[in-house]
mmCIF file of C-alpha atoms in Angstrom:
data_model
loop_
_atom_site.group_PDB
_atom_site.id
_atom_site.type_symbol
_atom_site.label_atom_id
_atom_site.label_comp_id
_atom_site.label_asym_id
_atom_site.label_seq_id
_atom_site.Cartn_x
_atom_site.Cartn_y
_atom_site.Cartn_z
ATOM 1 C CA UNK A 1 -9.600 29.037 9.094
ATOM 2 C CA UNK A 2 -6.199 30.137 8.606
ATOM 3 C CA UNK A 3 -5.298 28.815 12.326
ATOM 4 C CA UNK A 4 -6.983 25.418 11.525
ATOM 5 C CA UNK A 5 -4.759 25.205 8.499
ATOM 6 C CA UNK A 6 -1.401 26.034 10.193
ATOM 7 C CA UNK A 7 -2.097 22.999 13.173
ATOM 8 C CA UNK A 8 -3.158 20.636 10.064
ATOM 9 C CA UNK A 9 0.177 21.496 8.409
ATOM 10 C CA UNK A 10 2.456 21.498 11.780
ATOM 11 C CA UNK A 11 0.821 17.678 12.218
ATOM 12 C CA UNK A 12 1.364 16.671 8.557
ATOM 13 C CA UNK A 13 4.961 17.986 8.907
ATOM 14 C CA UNK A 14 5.478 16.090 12.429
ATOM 15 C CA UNK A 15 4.296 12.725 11.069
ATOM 16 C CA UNK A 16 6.379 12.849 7.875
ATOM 17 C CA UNK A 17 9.488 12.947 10.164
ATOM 18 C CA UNK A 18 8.549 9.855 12.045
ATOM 19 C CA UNK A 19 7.593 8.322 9.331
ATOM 20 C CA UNK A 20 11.469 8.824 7.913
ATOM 21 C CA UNK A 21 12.425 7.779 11.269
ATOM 22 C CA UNK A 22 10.618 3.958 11.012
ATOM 23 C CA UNK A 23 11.784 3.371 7.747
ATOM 24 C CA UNK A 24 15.414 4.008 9.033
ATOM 25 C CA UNK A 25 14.431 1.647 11.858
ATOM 26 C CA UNK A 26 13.053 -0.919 9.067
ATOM 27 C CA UNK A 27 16.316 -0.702 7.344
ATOM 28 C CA UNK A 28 18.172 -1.956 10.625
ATOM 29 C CA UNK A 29 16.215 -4.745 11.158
ATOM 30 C CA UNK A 30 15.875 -5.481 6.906
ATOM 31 C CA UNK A 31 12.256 -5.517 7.179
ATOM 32 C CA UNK A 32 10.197 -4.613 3.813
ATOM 33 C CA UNK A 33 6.747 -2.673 5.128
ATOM 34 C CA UNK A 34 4.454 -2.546 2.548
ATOM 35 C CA UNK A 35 1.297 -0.378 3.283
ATOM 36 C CA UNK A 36 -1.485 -2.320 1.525
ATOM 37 C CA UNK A 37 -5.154 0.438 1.360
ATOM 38 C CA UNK A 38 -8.386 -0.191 -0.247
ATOM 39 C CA UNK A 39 -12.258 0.569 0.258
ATOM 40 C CA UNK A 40 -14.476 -1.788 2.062
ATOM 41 C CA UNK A 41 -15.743 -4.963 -0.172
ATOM 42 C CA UNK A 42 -12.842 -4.348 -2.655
ATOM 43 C CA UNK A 43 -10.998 -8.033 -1.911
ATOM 44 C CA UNK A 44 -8.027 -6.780 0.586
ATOM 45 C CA UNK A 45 -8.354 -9.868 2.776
ATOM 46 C CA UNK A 46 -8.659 -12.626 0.142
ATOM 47 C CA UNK A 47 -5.876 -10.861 -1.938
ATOM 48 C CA UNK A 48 -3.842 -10.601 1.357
ATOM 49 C CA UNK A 49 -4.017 -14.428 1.871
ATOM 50 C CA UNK A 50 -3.553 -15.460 -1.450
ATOM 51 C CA UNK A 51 -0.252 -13.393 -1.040
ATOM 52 C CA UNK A 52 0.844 -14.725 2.178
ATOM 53 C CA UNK A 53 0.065 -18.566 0.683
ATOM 54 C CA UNK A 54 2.192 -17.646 -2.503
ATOM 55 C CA UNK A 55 4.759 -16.187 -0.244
ATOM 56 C CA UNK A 56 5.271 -17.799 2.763
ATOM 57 C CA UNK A 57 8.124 -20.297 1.568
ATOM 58 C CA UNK A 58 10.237 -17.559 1.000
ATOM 59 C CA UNK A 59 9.907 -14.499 2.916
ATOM 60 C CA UNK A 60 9.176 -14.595 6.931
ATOM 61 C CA UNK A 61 5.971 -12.359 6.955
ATOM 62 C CA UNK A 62 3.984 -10.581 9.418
ATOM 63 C CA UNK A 63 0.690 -9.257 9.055
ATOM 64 C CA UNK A 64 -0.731 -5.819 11.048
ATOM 65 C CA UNK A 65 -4.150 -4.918 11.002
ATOM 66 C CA UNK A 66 -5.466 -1.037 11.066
ATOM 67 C CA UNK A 67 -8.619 0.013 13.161
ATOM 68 C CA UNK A 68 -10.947 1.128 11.194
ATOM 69 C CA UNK A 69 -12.359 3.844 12.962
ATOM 70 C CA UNK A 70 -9.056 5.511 13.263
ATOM 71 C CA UNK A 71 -6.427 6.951 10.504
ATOM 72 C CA UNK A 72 -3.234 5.188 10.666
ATOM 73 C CA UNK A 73 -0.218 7.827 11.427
ATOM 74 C CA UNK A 74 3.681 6.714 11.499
ATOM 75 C CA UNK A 75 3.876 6.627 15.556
ATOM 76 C CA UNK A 76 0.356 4.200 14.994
ATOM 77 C CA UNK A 77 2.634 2.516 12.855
ATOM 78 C CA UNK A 78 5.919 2.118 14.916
ATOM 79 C CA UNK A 79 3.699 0.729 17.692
ATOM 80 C CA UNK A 80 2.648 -2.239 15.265
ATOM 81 C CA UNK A 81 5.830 -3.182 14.703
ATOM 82 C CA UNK A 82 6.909 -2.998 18.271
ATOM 83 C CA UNK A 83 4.170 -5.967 18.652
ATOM 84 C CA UNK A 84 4.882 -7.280 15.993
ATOM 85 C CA UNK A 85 8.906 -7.640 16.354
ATOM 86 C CA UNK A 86 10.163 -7.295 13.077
ATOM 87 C CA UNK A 87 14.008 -8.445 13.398
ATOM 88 C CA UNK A 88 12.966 -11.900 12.237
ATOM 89 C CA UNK A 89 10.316 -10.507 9.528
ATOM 90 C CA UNK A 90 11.341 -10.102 6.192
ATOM 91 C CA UNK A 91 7.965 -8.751 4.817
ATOM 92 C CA UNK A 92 5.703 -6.927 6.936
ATOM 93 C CA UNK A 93 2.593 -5.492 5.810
ATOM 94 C CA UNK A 94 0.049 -2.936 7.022
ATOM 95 C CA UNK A 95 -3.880 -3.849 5.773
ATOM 96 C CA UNK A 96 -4.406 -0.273 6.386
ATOM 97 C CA UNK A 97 -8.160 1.587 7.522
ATOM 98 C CA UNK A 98 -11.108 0.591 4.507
ATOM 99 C CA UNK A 99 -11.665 4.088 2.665
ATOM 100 C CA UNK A 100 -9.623 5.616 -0.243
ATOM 101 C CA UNK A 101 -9.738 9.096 1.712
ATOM 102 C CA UNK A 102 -8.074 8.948 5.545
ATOM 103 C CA UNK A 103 -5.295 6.490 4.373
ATOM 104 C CA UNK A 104 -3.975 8.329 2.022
ATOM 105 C CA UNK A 105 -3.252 11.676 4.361
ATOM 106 C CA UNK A 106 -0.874 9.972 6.646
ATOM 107 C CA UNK A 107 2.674 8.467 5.722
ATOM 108 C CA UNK A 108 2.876 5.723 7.461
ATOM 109 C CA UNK A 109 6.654 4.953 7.245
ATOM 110 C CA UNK A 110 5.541 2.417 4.727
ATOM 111 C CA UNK A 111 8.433 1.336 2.075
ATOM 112 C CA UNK A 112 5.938 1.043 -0.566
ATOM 113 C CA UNK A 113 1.909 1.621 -0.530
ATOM 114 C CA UNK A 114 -0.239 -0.342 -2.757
ATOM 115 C CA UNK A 115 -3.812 -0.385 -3.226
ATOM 116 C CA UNK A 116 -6.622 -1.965 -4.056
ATOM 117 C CA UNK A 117 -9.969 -0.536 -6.342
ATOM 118 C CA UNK A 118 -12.151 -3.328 -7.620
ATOM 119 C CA UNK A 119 -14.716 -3.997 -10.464
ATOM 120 C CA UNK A 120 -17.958 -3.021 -8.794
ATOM 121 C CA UNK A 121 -16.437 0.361 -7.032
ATOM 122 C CA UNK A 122 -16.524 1.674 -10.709
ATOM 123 C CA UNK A 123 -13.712 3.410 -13.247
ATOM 124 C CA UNK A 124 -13.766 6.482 -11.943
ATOM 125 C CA UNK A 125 -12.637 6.645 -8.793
ATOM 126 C CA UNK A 126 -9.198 8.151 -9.887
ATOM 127 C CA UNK A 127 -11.224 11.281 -10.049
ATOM 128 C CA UNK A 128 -13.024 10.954 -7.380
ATOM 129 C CA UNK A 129 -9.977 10.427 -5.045
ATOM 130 C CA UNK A 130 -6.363 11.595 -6.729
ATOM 131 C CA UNK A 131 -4.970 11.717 -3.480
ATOM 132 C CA UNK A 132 -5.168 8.401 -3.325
ATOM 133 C CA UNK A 133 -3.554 7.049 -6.770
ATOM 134 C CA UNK A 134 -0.924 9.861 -6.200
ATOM 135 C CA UNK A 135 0.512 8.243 -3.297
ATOM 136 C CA UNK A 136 0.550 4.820 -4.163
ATOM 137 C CA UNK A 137 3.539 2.777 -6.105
ATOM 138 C CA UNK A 138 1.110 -0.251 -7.154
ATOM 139 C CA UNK A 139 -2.490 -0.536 -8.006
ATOM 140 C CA UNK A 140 -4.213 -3.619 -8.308
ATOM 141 C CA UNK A 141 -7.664 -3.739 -10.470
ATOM 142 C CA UNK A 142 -9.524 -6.710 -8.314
ATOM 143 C CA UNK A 143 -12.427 -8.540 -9.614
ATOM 144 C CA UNK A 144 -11.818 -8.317 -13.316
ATOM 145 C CA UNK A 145 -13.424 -12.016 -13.868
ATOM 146 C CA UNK A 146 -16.675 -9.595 -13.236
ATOM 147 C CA UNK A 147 -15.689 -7.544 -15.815
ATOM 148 C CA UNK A 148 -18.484 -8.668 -18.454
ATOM 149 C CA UNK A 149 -21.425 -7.266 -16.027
ATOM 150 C CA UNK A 150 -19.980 -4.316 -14.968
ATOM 151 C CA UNK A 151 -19.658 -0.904 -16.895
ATOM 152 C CA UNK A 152 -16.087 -0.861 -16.142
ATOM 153 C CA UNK A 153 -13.574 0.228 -18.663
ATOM 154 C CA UNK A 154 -10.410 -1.222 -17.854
ATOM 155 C CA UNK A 155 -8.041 0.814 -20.303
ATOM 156 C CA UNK A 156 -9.871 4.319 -19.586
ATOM 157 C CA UNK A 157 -9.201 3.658 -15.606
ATOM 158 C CA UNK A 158 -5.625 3.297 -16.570
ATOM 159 C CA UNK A 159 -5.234 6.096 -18.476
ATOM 160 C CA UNK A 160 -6.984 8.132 -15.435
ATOM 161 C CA UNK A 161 -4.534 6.666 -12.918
ATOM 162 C CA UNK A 162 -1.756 7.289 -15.276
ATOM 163 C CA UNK A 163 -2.081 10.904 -15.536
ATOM 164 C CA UNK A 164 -2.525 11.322 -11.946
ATOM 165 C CA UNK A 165 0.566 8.939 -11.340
ATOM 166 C CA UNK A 166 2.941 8.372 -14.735
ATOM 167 C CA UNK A 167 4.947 6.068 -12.674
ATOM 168 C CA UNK A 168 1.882 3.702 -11.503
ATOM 169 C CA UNK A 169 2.333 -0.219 -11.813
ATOM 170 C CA UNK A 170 -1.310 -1.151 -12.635
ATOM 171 C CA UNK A 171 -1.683 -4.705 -12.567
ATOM 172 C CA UNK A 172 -5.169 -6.193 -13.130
ATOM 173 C CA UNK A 173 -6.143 -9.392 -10.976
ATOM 174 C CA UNK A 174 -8.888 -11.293 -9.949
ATOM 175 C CA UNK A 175 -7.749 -12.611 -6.226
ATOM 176 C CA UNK A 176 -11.021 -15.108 -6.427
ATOM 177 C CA UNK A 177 -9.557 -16.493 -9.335
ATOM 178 C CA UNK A 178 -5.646 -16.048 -9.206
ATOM 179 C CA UNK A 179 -5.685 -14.537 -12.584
ATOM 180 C CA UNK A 180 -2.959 -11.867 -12.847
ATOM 181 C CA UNK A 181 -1.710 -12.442 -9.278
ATOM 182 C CA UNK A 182 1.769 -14.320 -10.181
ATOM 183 C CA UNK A 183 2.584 -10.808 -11.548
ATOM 184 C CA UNK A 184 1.452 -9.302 -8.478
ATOM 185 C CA UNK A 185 3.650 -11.271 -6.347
ATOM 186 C CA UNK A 186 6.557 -11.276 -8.216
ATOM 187 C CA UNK A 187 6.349 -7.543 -8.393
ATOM 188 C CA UNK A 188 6.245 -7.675 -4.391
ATOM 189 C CA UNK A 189 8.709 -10.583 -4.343
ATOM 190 C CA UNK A 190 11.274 -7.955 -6.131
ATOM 191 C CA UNK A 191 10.901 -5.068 -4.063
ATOM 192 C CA UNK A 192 10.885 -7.050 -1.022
ATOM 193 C CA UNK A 193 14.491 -8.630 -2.062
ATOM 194 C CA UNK A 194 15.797 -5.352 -3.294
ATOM 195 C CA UNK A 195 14.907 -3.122 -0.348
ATOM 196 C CA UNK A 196 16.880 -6.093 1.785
ATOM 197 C CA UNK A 197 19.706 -5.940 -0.743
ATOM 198 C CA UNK A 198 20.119 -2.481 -0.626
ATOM 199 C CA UNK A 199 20.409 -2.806 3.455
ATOM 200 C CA UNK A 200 23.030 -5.438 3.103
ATOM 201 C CA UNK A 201 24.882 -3.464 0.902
ATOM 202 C CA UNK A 202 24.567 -0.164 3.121
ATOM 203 C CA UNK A 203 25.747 -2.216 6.300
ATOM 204 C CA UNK A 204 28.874 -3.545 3.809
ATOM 205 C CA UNK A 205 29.735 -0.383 2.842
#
């Protein structure tokens, strides 16, 4: 046991140096990689391209998609963007392996990781998976136009996330719908533009 534990830590500590080592490579090429997680059924892909479609004018934006019979590590993740070719991509963005478990165990070099939990999945998955909301900078509530038929309570979710993560932007949305996604993308639109800034200013200075 105590052998197991010692490899798990030597790979955890490995990968969290790569993954420092891609987001210094994202900084050269100004290239915003947001890490995007969620369970199966939970709306990533129609949230994803309602995103693109509200983005597209704007930002140049490249999309990666995770296996999902595999957790995604930082080398996984430097490979992507190797294919991808990320000096002409403002935005890039990781829809990451379907399970609120193996995602969150890996940084993936990811500026940012957001996540998905809808309606149906139920309130309390906060305590069913901390690991998850502790990681995470943004968490969007999908499905709330199902809100009425579910035994969802929106406020008590919050407060669960909240004291797992203080610093949590919960935004509610319903990706069917667009309700609550203009906030969503704006929130994206300003980190996006910020981390670019912030390279621009480091290459002045």
């Amino acid at each position: 046991m105590y052998k197991v534990y010692e490899i798990k830590q030597r790979v955890f500590a490995d990968n969290d140096l790569e993954a420092d080592k891609v987001r210094t490579e994202l900084k050269k090429d100004k290239t915003f990689l947001l890490n995007l997680m969620s369970s199966p059924g939970a709306g990533k892909t129609t949230t994803l391209t309602k995103t693109i479609d509200a983005m597209k004018h704007d930002f140049r934006i490249g999309v990666m998609e995770a296996d999902i019979d595999s957790a995604v590590d930082a080398d996984m993740t430097r490979q992507g963007l190797l294919e991808l070719d990320t000096s002409d991509v403002d935005l890039a963005i990781l829809e990451n392996v379907g399970n609120l478990v193996c995602p969150a165990e890996f940084d993936t070099g990811a500026v940012k990781n957001a996540m998905i939990l809808s309606v149906p999945e139920g309130d309390d998955k906060p305590l069913k998976y901390p690991l998850m909301f502790q990681v995470c900078q943004c968490l969007l509530i999908n499905k709330i136009d199902v809100l009425p038929y579910f035994d969802f309570d929106l406020e008590e979710c919050k407060k669960r996330v909240l004291k797992l993560n203080p610093d949590m932007k919960i935004i509610p949305i319903s990706a069917r719908t667009g309700e609550g996604m203009d906030e969503w993308i704006d929130w994206l639109k300003e980190e996006t533009s910020s981390w670019n800034e912030s390279n621009e200013k480091g290459v002045k200075e």
